[in-house]
Tab-separated table of N, CA, C and O in Angstrom:
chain	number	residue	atom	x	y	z
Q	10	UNK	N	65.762	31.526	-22.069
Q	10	UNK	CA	65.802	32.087	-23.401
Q	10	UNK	C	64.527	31.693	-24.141
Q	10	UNK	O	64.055	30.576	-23.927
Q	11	UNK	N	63.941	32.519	-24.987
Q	11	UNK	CA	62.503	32.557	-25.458
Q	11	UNK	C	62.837	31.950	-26.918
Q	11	UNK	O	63.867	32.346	-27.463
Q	12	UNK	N	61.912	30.887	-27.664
Q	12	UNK	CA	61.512	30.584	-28.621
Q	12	UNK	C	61.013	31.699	-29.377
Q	12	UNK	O	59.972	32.039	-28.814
Q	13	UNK	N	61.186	32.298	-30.179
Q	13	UNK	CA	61.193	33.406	-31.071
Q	13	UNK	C	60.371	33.350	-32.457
Q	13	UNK	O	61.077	33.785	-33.366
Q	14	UNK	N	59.324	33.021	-32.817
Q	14	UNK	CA	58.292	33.200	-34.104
Q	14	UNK	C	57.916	34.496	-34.644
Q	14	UNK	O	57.648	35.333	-33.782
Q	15	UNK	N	57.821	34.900	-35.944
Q	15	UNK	CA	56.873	35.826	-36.431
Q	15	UNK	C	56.059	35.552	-37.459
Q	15	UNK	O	56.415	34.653	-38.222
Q	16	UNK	N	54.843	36.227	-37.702
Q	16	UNK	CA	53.693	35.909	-38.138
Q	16	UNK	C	53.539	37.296	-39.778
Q	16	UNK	O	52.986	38.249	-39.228
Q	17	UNK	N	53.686	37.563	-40.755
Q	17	UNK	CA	54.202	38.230	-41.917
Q	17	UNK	C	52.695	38.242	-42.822
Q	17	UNK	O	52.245	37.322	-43.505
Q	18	UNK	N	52.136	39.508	-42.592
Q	18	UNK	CA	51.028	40.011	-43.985
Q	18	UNK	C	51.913	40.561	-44.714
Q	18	UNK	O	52.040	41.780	-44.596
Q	19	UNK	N	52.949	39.688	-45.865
Q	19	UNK	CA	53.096	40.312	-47.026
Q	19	UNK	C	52.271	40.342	-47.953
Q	19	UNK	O	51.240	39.691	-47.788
Q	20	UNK	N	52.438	41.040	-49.121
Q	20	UNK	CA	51.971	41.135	-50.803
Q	20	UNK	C	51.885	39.411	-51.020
Q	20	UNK	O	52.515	38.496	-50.491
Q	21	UNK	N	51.175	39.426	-51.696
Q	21	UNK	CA	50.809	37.993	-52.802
Q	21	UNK	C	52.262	38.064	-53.076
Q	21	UNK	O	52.950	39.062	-52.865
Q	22	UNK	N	52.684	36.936	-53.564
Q	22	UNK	CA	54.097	36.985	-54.017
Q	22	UNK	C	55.577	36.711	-53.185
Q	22	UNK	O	56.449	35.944	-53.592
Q	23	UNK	N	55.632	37.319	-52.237
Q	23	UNK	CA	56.088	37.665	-51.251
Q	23	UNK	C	57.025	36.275	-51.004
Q	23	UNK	O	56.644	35.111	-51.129
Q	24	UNK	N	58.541	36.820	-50.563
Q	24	UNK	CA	59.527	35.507	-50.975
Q	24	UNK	C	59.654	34.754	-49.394
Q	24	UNK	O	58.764	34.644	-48.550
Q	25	UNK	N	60.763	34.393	-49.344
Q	25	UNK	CA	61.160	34.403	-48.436
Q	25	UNK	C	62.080	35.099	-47.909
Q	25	UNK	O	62.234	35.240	-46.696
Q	26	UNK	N	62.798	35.612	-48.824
Q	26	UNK	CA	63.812	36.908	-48.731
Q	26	UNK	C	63.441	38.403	-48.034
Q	26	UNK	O	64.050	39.220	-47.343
Q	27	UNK	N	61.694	38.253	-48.786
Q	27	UNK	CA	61.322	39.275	-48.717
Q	27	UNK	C	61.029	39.505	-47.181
Q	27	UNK	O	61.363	40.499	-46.537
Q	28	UNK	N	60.359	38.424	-46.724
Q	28	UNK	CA	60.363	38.093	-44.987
Q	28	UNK	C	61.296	38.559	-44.264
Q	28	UNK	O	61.098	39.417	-43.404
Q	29	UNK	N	62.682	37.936	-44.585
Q	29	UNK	CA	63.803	38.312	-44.139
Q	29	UNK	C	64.296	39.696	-43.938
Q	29	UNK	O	64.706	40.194	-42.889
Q	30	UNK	N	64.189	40.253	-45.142
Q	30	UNK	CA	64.215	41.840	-45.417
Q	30	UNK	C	63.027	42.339	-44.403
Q	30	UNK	O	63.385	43.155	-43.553
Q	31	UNK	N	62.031	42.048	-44.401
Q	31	UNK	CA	60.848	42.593	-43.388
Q	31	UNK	C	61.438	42.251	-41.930
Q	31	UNK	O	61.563	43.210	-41.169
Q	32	UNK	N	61.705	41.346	-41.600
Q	32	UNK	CA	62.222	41.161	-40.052
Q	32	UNK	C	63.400	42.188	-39.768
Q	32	UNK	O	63.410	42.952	-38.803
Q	33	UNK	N	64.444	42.100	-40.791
Q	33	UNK	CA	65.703	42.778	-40.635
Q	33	UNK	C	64.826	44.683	-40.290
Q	33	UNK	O	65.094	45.447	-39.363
Q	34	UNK	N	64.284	44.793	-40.894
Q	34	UNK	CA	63.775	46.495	-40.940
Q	34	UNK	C	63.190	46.641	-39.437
Q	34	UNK	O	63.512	47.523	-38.641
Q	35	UNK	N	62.334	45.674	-39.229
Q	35	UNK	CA	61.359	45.772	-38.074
Q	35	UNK	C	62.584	45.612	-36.669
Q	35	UNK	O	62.388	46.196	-35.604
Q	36	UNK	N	63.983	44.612	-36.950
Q	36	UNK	CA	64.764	44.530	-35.895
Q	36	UNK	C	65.430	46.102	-35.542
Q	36	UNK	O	65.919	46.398	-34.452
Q	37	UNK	N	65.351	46.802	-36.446
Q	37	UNK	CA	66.021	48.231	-36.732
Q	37	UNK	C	65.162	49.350	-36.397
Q	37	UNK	O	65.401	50.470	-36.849
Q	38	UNK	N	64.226	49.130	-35.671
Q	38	UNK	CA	62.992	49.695	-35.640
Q	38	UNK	C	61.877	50.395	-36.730
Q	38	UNK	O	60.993	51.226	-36.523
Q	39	UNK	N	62.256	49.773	-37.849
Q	39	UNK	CA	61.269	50.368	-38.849
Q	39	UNK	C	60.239	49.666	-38.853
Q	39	UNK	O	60.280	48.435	-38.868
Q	40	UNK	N	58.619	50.705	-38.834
Q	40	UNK	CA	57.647	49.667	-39.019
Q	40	UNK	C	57.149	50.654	-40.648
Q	40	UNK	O	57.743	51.469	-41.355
Q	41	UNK	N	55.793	50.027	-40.678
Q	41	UNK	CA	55.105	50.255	-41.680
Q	41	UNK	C	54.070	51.167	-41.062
Q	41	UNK	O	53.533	50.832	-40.007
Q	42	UNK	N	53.735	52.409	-41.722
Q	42	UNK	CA	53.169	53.131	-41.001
Q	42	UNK	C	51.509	53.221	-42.159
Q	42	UNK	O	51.482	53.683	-43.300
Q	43	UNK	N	50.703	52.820	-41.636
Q	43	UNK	CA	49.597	51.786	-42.537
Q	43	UNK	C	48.339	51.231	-41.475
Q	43	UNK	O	48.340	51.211	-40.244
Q	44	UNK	N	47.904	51.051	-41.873
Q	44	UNK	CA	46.350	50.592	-40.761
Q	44	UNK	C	46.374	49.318	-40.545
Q	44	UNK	O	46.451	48.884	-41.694
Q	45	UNK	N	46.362	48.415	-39.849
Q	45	UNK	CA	46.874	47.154	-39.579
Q	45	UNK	C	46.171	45.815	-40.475
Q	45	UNK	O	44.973	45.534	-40.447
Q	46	UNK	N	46.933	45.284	-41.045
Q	46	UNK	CA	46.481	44.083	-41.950
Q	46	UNK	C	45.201	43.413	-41.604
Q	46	UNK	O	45.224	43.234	-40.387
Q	47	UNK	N	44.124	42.973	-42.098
Q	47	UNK	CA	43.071	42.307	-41.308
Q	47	UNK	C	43.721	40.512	-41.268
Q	47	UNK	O	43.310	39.637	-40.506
Q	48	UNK	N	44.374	40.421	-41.899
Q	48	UNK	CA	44.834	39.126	-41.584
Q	48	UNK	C	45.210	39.132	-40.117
Q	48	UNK	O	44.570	38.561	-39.234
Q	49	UNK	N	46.308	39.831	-39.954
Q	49	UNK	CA	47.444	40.009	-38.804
Q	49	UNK	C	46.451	40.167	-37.353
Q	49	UNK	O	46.543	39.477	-36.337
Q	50	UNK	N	45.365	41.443	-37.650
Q	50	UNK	CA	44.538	41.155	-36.309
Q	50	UNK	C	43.518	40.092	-36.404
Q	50	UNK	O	42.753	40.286	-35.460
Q	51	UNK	N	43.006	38.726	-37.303
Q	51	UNK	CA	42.598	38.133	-37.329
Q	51	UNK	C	43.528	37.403	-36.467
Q	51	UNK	O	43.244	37.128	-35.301
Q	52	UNK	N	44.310	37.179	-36.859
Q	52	UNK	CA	45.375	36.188	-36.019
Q	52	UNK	C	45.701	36.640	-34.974
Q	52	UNK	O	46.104	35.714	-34.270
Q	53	UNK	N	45.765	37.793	-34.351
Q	53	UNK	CA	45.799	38.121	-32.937
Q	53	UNK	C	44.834	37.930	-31.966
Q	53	UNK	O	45.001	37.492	-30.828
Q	54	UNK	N	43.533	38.389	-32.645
Q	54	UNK	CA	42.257	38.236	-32.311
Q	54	UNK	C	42.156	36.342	-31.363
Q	54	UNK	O	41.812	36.044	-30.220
Q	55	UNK	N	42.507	35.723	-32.216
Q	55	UNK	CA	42.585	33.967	-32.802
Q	55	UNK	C	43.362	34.107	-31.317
Q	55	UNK	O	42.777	34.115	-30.234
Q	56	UNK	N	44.699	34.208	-31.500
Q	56	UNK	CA	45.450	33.460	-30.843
Q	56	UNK	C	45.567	33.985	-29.407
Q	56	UNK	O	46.274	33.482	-28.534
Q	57	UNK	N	44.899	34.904	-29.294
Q	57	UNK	CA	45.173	35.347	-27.788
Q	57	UNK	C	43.687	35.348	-27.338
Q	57	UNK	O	43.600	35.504	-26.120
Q	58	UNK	N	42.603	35.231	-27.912
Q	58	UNK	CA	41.447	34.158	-27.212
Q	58	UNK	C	42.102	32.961	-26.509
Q	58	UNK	O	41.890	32.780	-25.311
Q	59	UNK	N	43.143	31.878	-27.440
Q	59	UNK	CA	43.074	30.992	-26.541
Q	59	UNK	C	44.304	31.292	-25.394
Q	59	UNK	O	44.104	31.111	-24.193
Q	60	UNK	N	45.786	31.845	-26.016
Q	60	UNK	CA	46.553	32.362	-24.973
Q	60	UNK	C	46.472	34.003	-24.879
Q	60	UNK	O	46.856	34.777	-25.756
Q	61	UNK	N	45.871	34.365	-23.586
Q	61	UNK	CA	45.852	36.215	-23.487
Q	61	UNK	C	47.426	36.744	-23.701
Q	61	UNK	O	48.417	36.021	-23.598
Q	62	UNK	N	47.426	37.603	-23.895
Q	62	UNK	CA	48.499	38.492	-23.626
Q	62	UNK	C	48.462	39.462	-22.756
Q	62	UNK	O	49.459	40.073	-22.369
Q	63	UNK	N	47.130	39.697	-22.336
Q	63	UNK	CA	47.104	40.842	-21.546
Q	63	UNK	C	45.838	40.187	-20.391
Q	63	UNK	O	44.847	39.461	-20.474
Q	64	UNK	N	46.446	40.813	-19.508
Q	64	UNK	CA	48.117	41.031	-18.732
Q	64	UNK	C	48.793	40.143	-19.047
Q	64	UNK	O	48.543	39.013	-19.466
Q	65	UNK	N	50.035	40.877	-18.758
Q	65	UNK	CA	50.942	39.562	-18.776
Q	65	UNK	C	50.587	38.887	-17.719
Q	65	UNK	O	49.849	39.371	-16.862
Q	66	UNK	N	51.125	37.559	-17.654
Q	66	UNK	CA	50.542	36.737	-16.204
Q	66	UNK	C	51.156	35.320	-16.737
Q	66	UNK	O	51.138	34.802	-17.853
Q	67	UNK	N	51.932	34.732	-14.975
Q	67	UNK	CA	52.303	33.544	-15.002
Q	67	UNK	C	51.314	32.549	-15.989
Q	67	UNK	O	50.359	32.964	-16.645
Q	68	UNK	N	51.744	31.262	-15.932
Q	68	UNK	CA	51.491	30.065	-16.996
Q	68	UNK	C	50.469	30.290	-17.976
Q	68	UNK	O	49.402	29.677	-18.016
Q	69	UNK	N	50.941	31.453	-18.991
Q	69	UNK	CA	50.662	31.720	-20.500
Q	69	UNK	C	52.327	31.337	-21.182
Q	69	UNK	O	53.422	31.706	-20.760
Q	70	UNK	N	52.034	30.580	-22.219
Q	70	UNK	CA	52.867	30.446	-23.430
Q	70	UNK	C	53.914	31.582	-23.405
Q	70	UNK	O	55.107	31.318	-23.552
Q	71	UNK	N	53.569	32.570	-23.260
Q	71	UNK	CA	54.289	33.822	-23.696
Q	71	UNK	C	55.350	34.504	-23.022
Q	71	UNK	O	55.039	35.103	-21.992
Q	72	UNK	N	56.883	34.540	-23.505
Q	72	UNK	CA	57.776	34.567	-22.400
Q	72	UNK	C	57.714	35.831	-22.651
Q	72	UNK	O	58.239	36.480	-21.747
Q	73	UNK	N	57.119	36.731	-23.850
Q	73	UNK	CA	57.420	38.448	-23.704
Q	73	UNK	C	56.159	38.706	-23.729
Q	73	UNK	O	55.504	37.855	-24.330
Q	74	UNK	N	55.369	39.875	-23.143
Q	74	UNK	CA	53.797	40.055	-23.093
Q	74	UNK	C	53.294	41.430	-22.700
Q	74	UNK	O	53.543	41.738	-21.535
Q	75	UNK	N	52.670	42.276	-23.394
Q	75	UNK	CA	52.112	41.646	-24.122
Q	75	UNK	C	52.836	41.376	-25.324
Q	75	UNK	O	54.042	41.499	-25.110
Q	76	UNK	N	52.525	40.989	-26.748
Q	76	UNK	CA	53.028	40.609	-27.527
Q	76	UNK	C	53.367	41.486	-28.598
Q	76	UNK	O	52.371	42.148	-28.890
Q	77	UNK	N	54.540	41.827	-29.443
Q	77	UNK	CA	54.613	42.983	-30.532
Q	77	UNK	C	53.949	42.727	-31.564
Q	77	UNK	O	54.359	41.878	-32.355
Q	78	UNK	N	52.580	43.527	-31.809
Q	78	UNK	CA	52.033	43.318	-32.822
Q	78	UNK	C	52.121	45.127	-33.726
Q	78	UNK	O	52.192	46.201	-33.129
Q	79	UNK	N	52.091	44.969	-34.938
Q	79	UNK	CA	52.250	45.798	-35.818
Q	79	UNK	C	51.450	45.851	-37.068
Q	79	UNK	O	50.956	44.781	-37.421
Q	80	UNK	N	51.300	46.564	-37.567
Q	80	UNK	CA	50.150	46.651	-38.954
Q	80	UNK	C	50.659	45.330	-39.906
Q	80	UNK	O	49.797	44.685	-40.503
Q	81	UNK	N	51.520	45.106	-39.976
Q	81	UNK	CA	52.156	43.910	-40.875
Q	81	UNK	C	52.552	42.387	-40.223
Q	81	UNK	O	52.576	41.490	-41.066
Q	82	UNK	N	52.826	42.036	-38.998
Q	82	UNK	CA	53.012	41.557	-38.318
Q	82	UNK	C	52.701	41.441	-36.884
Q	82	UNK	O	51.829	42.079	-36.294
Q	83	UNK	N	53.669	40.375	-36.274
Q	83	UNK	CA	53.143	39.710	-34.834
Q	83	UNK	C	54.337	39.248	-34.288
Q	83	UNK	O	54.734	38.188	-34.771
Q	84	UNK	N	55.091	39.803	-33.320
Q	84	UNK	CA	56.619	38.502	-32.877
Q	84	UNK	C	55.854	38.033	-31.691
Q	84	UNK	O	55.212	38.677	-30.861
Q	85	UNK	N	56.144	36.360	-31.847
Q	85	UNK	CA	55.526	35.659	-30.903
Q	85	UNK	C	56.833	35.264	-30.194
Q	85	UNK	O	57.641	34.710	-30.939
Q	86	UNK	N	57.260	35.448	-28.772
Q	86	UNK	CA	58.353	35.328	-27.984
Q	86	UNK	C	57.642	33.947	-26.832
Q	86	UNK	O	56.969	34.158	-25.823
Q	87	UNK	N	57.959	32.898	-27.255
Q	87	UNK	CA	57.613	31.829	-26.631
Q	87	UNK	C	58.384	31.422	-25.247
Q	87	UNK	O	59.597	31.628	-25.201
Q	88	UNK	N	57.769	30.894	-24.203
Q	88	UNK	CA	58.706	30.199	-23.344
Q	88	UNK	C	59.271	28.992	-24.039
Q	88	UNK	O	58.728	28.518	-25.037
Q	89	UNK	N	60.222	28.562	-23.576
Q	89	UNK	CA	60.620	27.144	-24.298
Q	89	UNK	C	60.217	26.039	-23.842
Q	89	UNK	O	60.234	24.885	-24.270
Q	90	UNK	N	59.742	26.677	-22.639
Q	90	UNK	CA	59.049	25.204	-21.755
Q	90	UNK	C	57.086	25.467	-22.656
Q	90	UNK	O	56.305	25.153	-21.757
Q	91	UNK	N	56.603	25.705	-23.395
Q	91	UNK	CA	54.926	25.718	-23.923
Q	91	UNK	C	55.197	24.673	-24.784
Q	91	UNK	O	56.101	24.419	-25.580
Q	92	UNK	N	53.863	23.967	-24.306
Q	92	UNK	CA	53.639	22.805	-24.948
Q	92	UNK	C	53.512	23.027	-26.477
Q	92	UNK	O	53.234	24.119	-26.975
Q	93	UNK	N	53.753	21.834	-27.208
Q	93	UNK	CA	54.001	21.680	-28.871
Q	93	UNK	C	52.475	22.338	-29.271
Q	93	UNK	O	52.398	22.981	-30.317
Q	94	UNK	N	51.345	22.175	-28.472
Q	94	UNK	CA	50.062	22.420	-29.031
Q	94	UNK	C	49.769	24.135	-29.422
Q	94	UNK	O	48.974	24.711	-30.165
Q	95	UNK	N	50.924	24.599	-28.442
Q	95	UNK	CA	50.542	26.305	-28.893
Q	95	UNK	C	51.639	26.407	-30.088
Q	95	UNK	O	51.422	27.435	-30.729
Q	96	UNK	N	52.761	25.668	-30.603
Q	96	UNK	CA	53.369	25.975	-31.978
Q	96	UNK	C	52.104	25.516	-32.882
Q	96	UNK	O	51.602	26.266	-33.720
Q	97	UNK	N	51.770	24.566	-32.693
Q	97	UNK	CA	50.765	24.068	-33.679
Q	97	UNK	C	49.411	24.784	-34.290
Q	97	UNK	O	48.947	24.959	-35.417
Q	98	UNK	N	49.019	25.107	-32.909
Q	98	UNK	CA	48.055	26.248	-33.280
Q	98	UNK	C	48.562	27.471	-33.889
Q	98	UNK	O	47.757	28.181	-34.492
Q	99	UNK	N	49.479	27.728	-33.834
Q	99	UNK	CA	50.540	29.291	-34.262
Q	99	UNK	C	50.645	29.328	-35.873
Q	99	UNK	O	50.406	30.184	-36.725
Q	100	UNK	N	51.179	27.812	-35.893
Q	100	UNK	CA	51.308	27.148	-37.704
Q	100	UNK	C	49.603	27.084	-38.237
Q	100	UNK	O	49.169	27.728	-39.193
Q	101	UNK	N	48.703	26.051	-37.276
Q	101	UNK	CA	47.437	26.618	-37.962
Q	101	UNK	C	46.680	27.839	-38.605
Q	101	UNK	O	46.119	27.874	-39.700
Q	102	UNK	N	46.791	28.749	-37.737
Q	102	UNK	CA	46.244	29.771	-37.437
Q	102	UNK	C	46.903	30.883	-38.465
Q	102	UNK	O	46.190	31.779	-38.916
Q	103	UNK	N	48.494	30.764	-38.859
Q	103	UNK	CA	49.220	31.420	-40.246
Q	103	UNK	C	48.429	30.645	-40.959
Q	103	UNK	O	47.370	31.262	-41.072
Q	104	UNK	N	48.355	29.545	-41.551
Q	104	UNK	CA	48.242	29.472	-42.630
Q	104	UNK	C	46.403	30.130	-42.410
Q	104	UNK	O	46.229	31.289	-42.786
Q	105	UNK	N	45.289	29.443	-41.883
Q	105	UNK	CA	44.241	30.031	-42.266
Q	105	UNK	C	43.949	31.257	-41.980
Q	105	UNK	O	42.747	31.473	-41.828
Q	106	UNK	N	44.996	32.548	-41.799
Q	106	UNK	CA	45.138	33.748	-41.756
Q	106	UNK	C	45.807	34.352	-43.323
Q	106	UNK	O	45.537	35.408	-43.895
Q	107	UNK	N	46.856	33.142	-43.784
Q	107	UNK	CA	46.961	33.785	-45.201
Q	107	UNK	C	48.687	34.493	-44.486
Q	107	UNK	O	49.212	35.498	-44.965
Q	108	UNK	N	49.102	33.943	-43.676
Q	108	UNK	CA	50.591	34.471	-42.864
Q	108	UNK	C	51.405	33.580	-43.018
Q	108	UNK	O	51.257	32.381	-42.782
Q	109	UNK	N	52.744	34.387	-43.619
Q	109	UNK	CA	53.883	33.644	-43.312
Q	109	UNK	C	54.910	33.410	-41.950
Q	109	UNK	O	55.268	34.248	-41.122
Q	110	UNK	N	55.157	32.322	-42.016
Q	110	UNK	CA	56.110	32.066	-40.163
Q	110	UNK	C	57.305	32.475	-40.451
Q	110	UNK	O	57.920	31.974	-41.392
Q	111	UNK	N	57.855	33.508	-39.642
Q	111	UNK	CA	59.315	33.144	-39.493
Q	111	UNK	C	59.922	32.634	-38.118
Q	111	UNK	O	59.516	32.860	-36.978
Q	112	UNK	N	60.885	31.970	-38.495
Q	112	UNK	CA	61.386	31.116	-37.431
Q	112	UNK	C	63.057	31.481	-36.921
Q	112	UNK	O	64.006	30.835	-37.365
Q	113	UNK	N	63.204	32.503	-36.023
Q	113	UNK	CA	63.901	33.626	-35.432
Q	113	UNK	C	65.160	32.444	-35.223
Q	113	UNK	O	66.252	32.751	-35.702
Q	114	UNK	N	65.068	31.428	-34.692
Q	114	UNK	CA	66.202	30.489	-34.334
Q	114	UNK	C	66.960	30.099	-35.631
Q	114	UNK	O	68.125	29.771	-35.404
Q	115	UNK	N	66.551	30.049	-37.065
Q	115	UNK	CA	67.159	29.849	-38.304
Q	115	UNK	C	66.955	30.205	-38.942
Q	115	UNK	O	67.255	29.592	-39.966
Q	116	UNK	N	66.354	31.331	-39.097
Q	116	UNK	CA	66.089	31.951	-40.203
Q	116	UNK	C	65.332	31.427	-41.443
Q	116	UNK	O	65.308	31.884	-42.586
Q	117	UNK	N	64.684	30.280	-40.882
Q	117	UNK	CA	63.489	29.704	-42.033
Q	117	UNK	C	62.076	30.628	-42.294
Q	117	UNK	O	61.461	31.395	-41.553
Q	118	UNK	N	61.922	30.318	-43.289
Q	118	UNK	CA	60.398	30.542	-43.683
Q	118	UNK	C	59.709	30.119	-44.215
Q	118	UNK	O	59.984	29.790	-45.369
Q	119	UNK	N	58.342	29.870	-43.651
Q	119	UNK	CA	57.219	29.002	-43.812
Q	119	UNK	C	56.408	29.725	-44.662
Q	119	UNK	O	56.145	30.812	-44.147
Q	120	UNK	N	55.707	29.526	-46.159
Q	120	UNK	CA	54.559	29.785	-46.201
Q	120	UNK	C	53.405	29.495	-45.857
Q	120	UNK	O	53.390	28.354	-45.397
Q	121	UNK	N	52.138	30.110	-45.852
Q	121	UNK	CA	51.128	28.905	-45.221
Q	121	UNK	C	50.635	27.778	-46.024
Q	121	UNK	O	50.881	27.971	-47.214
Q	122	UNK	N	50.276	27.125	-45.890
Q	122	UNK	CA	50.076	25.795	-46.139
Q	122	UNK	C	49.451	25.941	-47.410
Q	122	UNK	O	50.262	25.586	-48.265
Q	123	UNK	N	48.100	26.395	-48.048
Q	123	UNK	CA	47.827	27.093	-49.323
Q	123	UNK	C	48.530	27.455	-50.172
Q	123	UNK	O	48.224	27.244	-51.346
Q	124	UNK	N	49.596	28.060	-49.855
Q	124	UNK	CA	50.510	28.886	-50.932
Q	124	UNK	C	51.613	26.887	-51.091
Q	124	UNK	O	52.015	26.539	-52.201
Q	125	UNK	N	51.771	26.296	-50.275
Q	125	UNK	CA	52.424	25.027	-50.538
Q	125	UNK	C	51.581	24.138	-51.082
Q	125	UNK	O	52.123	23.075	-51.382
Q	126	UNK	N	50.183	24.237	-51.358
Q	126	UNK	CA	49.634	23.378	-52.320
Q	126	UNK	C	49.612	23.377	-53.809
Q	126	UNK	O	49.722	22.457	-54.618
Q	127	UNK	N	49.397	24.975	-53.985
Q	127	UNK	CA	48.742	25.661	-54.865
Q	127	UNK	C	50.261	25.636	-55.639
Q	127	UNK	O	50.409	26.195	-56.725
């Protein structure tokens, strides 16, 4: 069973509810039909330099691959066996992307680290 993350270009403002409401649409197949966030492919760009997605291929992080990325988002489907260093980079890489985490196992949400200072 896969560790389950998503990665969220909402609006400034943007709750945690609002996340929620965004995951729930996207589980239903609604996307946003829109030119893709430059945050969101910044962070794709980022994170699959260091783990590819493509091809899929044995010992990558990634238990689903390639990975669902969308104009607004990213679901990152983890093995459960990837080391703590690719969550870490995942949490880095939202916040200096300006992305919120959601965390598919509880329904938490992270802002990035900026929006928790400020």
């Amino acid at each position: 069973m896969s560790f389950d993350l998503s990665v969220w270009a909402l609006a400034d403002g943007a709750t945690p509810e609002d996340v929620r409401a965004a995951v729930q649409r996207c589980r239903q197949g609604e996307h946003v039909e829109r030119q893709p966030d430059p945050r969101v492919v910044g962070f794709y760009r980022a994170i699959t330099a260091t783990y590819p997605d493509r091809p899929p291929r044995p010992g990558t992080p990634w238990e689903v691959a390639p990975l669902h990325a969308m104009a607004d988002h990213i679901e990152l489907n983890l093995n459960p066996a990837c080391e703590d260093q690719v969550l870490l980079d995942i949490e880095r890489l939202a916040g200096q992307y300006g992305l919120m985490l959601f965390d598919a196992q509880d329904g938490s949400v992270y802002p990035p680290p900026a929006r928790l200072s400020s």
